[in-house]
GROMACS .gro file of C-alpha atoms in nm:
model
  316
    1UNK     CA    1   7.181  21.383  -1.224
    2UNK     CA    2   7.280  21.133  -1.499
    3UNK     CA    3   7.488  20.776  -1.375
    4UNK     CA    4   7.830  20.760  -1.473
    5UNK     CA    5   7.977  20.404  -1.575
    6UNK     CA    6   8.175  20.221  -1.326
    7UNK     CA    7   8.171  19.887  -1.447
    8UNK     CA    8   8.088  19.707  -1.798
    9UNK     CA    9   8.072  19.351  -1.792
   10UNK     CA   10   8.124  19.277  -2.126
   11UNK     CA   11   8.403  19.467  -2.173
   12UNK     CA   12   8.696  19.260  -2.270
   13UNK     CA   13   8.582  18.981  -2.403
   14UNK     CA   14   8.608  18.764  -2.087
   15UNK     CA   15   8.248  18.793  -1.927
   16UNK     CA   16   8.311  18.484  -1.697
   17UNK     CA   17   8.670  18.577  -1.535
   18UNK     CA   18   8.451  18.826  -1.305
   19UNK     CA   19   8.191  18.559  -1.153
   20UNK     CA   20   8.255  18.317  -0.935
   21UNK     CA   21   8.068  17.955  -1.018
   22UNK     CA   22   7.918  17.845  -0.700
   23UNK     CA   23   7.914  17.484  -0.674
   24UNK     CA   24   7.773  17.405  -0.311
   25UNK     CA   25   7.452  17.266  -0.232
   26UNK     CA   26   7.159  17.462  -0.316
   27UNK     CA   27   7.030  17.606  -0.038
   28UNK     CA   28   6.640  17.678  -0.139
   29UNK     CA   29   6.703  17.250  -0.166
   30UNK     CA   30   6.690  17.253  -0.543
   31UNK     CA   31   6.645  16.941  -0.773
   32UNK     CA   32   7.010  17.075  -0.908
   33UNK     CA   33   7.353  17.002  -0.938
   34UNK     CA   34   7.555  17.318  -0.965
   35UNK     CA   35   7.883  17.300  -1.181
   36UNK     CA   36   8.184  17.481  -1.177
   37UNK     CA   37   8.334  17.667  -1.481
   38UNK     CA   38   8.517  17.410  -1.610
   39UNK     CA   39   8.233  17.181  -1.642
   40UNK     CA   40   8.003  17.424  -1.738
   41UNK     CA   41   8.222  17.515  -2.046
   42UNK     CA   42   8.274  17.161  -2.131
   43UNK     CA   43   8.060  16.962  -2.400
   44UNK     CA   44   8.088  16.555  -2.490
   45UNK     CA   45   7.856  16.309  -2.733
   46UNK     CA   46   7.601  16.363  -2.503
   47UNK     CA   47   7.577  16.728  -2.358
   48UNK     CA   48   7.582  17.069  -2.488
   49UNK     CA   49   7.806  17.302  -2.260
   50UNK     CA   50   7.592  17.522  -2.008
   51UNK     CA   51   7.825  17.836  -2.064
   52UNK     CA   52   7.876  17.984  -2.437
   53UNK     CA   53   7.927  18.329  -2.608
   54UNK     CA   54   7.773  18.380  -2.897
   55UNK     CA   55   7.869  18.492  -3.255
   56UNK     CA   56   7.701  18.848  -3.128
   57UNK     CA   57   7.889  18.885  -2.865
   58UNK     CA   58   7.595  18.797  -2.623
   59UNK     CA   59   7.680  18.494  -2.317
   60UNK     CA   60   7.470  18.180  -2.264
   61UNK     CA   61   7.464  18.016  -1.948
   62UNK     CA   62   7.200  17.744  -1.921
   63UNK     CA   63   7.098  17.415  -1.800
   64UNK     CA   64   7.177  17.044  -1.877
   65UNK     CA   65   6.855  16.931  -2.180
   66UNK     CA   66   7.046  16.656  -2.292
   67UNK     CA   67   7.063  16.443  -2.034
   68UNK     CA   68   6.878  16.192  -1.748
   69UNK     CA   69   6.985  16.287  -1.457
   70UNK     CA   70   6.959  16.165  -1.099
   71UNK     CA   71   6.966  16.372  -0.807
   72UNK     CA   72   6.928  16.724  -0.965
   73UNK     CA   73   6.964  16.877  -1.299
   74UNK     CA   74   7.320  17.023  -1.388
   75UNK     CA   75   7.311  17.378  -1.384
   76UNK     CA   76   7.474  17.690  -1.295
   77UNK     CA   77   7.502  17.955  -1.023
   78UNK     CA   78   7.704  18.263  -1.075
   79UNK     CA   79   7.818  18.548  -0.785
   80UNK     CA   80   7.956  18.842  -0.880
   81UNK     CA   81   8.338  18.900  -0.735
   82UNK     CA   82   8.261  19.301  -0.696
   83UNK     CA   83   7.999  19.380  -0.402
   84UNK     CA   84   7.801  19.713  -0.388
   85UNK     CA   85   7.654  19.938  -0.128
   86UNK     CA   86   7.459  20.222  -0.409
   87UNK     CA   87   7.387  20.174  -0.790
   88UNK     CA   88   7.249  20.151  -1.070
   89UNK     CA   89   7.245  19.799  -1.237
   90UNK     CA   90   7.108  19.760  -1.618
   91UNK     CA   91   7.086  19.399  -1.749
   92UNK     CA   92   6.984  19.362  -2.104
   93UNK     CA   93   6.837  19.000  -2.204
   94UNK     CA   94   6.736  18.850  -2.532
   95UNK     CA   95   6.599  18.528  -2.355
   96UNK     CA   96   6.571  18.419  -1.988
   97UNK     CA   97   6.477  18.091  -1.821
   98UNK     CA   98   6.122  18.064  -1.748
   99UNK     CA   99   5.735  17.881  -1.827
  100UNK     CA  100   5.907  17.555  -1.760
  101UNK     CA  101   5.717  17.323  -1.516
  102UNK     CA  102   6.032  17.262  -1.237
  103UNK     CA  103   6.230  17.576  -1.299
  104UNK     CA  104   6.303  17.835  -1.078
  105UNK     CA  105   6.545  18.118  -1.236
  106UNK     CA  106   6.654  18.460  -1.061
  107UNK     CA  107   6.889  18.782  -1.142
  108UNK     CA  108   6.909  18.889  -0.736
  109UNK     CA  109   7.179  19.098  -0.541
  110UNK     CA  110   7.274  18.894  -0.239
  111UNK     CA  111   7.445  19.105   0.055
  112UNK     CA  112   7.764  18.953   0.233
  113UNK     CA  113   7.926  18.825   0.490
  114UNK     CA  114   7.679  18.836   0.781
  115UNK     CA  115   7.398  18.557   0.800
  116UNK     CA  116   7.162  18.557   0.611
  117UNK     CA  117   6.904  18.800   0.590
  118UNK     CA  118   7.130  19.009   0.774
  119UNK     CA  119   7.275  19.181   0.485
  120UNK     CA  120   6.921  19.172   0.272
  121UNK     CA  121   6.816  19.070  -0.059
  122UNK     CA  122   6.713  19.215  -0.380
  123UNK     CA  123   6.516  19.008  -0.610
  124UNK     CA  124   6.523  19.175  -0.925
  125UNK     CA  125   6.401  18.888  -1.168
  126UNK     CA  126   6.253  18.545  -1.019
  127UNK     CA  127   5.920  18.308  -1.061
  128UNK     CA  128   5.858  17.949  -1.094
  129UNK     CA  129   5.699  17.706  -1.324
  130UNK     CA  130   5.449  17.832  -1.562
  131UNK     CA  131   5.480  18.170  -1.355
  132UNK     CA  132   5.381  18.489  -1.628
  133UNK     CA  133   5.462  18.788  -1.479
  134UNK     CA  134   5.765  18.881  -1.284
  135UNK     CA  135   5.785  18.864  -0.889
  136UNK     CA  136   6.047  19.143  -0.699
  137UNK     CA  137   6.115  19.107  -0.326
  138UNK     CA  138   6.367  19.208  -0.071
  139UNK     CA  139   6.465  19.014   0.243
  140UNK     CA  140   6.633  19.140   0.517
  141UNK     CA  141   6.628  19.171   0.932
  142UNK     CA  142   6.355  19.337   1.071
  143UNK     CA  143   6.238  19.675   1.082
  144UNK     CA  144   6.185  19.730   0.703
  145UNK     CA  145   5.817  19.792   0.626
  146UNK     CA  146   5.707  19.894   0.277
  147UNK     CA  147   5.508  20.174   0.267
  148UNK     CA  148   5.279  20.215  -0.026
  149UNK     CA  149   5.362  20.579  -0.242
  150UNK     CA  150   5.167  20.437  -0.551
  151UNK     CA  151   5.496  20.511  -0.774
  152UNK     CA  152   5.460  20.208  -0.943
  153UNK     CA  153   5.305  20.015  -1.223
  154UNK     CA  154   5.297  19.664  -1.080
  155UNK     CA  155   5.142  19.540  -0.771
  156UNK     CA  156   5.224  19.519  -0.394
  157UNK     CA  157   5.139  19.205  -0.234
  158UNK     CA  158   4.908  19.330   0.075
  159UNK     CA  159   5.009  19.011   0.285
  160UNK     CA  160   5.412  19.110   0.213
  161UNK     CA  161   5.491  19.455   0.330
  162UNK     CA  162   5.740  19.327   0.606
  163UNK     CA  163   6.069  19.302   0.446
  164UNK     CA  164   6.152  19.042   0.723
  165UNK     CA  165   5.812  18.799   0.729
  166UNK     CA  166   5.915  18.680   1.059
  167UNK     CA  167   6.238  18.487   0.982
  168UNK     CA  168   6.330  18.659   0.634
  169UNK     CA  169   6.168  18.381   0.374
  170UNK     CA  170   5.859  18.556   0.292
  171UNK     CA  171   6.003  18.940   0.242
  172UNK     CA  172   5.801  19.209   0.101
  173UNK     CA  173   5.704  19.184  -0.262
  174UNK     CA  174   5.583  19.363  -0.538
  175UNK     CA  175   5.444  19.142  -0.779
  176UNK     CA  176   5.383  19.218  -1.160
  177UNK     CA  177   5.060  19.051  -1.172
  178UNK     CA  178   4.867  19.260  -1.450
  179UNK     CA  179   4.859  19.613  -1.386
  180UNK     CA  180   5.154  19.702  -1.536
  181UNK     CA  181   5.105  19.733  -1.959
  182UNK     CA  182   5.400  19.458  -1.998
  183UNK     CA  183   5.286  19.217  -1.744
  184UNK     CA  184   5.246  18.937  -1.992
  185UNK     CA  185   5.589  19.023  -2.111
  186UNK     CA  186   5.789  19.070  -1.797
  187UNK     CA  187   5.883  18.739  -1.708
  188UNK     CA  188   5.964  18.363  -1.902
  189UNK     CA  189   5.830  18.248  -2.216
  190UNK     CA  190   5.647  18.570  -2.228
  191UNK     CA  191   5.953  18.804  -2.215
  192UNK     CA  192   6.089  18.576  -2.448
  193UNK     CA  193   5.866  18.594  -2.716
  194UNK     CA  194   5.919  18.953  -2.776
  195UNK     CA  195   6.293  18.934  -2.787
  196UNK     CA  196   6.327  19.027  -2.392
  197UNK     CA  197   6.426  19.345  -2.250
  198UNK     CA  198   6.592  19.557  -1.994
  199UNK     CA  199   6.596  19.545  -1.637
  200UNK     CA  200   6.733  19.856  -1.448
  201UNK     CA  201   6.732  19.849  -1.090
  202UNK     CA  202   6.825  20.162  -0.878
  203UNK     CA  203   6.965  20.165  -0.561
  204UNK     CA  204   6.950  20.489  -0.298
  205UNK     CA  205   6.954  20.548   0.027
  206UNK     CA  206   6.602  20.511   0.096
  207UNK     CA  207   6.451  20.295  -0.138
  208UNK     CA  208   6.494  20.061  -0.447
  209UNK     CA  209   6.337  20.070  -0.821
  210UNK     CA  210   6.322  19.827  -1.053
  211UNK     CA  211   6.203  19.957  -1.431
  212UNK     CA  212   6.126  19.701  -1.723
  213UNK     CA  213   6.165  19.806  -2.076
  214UNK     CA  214   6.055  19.559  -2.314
  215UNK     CA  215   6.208  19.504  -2.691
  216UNK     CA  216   5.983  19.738  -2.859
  217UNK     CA  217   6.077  20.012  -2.589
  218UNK     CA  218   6.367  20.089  -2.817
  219UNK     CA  219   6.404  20.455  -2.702
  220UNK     CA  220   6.419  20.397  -2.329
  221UNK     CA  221   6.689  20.087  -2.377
  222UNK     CA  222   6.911  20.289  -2.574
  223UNK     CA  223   6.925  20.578  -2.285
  224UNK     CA  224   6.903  20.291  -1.991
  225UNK     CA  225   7.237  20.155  -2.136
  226UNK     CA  226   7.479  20.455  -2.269
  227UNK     CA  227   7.696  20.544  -2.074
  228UNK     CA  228   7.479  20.812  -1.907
  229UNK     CA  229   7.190  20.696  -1.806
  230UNK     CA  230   6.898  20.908  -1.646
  231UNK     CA  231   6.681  20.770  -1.441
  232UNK     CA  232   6.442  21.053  -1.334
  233UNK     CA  233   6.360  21.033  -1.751
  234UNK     CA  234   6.229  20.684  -1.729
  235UNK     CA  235   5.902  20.754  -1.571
  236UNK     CA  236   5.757  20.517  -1.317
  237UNK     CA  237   5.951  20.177  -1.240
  238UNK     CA  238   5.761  19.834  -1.255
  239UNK     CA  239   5.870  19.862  -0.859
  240UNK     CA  240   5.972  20.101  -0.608
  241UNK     CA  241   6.019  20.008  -0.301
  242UNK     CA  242   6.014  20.278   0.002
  243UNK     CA  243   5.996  20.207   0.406
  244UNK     CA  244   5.890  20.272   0.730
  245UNK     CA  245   6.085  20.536   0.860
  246UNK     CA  246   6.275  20.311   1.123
  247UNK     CA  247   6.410  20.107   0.816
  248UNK     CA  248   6.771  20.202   0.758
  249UNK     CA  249   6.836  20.081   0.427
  250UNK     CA  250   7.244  20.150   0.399
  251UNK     CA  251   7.237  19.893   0.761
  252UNK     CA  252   6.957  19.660   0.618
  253UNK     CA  253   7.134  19.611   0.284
  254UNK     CA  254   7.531  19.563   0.243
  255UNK     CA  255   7.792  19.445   0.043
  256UNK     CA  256   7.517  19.313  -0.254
  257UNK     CA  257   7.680  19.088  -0.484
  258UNK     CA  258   7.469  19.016  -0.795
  259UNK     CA  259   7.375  18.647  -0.899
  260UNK     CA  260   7.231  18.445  -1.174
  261UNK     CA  261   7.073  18.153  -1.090
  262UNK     CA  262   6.852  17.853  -1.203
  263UNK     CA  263   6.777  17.620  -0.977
  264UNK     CA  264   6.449  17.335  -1.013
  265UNK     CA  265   6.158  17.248  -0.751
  266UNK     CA  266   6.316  17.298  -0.396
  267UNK     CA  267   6.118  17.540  -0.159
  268UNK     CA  268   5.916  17.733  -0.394
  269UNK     CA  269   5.885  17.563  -0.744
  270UNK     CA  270   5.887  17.230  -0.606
  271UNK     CA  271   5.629  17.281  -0.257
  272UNK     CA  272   5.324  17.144  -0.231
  273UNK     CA  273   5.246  17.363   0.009
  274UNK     CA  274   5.307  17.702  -0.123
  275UNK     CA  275   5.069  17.927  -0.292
  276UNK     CA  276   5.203  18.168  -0.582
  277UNK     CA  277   5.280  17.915  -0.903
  278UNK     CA  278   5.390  17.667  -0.595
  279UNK     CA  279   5.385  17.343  -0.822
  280UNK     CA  280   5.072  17.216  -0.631
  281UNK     CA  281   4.883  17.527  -0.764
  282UNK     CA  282   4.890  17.481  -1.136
  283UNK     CA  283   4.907  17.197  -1.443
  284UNK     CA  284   5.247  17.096  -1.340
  285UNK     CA  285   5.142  16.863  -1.090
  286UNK     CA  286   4.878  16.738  -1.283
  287UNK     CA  287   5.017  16.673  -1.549
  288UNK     CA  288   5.363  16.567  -1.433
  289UNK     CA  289   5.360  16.439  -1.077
  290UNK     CA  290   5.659  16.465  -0.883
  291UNK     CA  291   5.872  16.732  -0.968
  292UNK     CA  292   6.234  16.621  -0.887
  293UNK     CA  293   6.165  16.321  -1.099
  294UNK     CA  294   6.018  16.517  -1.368
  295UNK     CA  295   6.330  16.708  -1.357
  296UNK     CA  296   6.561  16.454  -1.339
  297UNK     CA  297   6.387  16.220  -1.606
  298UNK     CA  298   6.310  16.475  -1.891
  299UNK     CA  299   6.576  16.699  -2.035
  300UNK     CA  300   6.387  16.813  -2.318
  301UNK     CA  301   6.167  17.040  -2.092
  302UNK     CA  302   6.474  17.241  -2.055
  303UNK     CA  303   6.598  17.340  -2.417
  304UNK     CA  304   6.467  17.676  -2.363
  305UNK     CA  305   6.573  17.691  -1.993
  306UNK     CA  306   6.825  17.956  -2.007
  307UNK     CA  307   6.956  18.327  -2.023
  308UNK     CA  308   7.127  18.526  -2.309
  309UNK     CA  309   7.266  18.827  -2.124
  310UNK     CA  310   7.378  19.093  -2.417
  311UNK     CA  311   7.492  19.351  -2.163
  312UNK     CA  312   7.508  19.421  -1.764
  313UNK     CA  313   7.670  19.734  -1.662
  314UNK     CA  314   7.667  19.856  -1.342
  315UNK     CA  315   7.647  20.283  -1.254
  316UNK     CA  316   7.745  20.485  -0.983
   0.00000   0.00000   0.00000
């Protein structure tokens, strides 16, 4: 059966009034300063403000490329007020964050209040640095094992079926790594180029899917976001993720409020230690060195670090 609308996010003209700007420390250990909403709106001489809406109608949120900084980039961090236990979640994008030696964006459902990974994770857009293709991985307490259907057009990660990885960092991932026809386009400077895209992301009892439509998919975006959309139409996601049969989703995942985030270096981008676009593993650290101080020292890297959102609605 067809979704019915519950929520549009861009109704009303105020797309910011239902976020909350998170403004504590980062806690992957970013190379960032997250601002609150004042701040973020705010412009001077010397800085463009992070937070916009556009003559469209479409919302910029972004980070600091105007400035030297020290001690992390300005940025933001955004948390949904509503949580959610089922859905379906369509985010349309003309631009995201992404290709940029240091950065580390994400679109993620985050579950609340118990510790994390108690209440799981849902990584629904995320990679780092010069990172092509889009990465899509859950976290959560143990007992959640993918289990491989083939009902997919990207690629599970062999090493990271356990949901859990032991302590929760690792988590299971499907990776879009060039099986799927719009891996080059699925992620960063790549989506970008072709004008972005829609990410839909079901939730059910038992599993998760995450479909990509790119620009030129014009047919599939226009059914993804009316007001009823069909997902058994949509053919196979870029991810579906389905488990062991002692996984319990509705107790592994609760209370998921969605975020936007960018964040620079910390435990991913930034590790020299870390396989996966880690910023040992590619040009970055060759060509730039350290990467908090390549951060900090050279705002122009960051013009095009940021996200043009045009429409999230949220289904039930």
């Amino acid at each position: 059966a067809a979704y019915t609308l519950q929520t549009d996010y861009m109704k009303g003209g105020d797309f910011w009034s239902m976020w909350d700007f998170e403004t504590a420390a980062d806690p992957t250990n970013g190379a960032v300063q997250y601002v609150d909403q004042a701040t973020a709106a705010s412009s001077s001489m010397n800085r463009d403000p992070l937070i916009n809406k556009n003559e469209n109608g479409s919302y910029y949120m972004g980070a600091d490329h105007n400035t030297t900084t020290s001690g992390g980039r300005p940025s933001v961090r955004i948390q949904s007020q509503a949580s959610y236990n089922s859905g379906l979640f369509v985010l349309d994008l003309s631009h995201m964050p992404g290709g940029e030696c240091g950065s580390w964006p994400a679109f993620w459902l985050l579950g609340y209040p118990a510790e994390w990974p108690a209440a799981g994770e849902v990584d629904i857009i995320e990679g780092v640095n010069n990172q092509v293709g889009n990465d899509m991985t859950l976290h959560t307490s143990a007992g959640c094992n993918l289990t491989n259907n083939g009902d997919f057009t990207a690629d599970l990660v062999q090493s990271k079926i356990d949901c859990n990885g032991g302590d929760g960092h690792d988590g299971c991932q499907i990776a879009d790594s060039g099986s799927s026809p719009d891996s080059s386009h699925s992620f960063g400077s790549g989506f970008n180029q072709i004008g972005g895209g829609v990410y839909a992301t079901e939730w059910l009892e038992d599993s998760f899917s995450i479909w990509f439509f790119p620009r030129t998919d014009k047919a599939s975006i226009k059914q993804a976001t009316s007001d009823y959309p069909d997902p058994t139409q949509w053919g196979k996601p870029l991810a579906k993720f389905t488990f062991n049969d002692q996984c319990n989703v509705a107790s592994h995942f609760t209370n998921q409020k969605m975020i936007f985030d960018l964040t620079f270096c910390g435990d991913w981008a930034g590790a020299t230690n870390q396989p996966d676009y880690g910023w040992n593993l590619n040009s970055c650290s060759t060509n730039h060195g350290d990467c908090a101080s390549f951060v900090d020292s050279t705002p122009d890297n960051f013009v095009d670090a940021f996200w043009t959102i045009n429409s999230l609605r949220v289904y039930q």
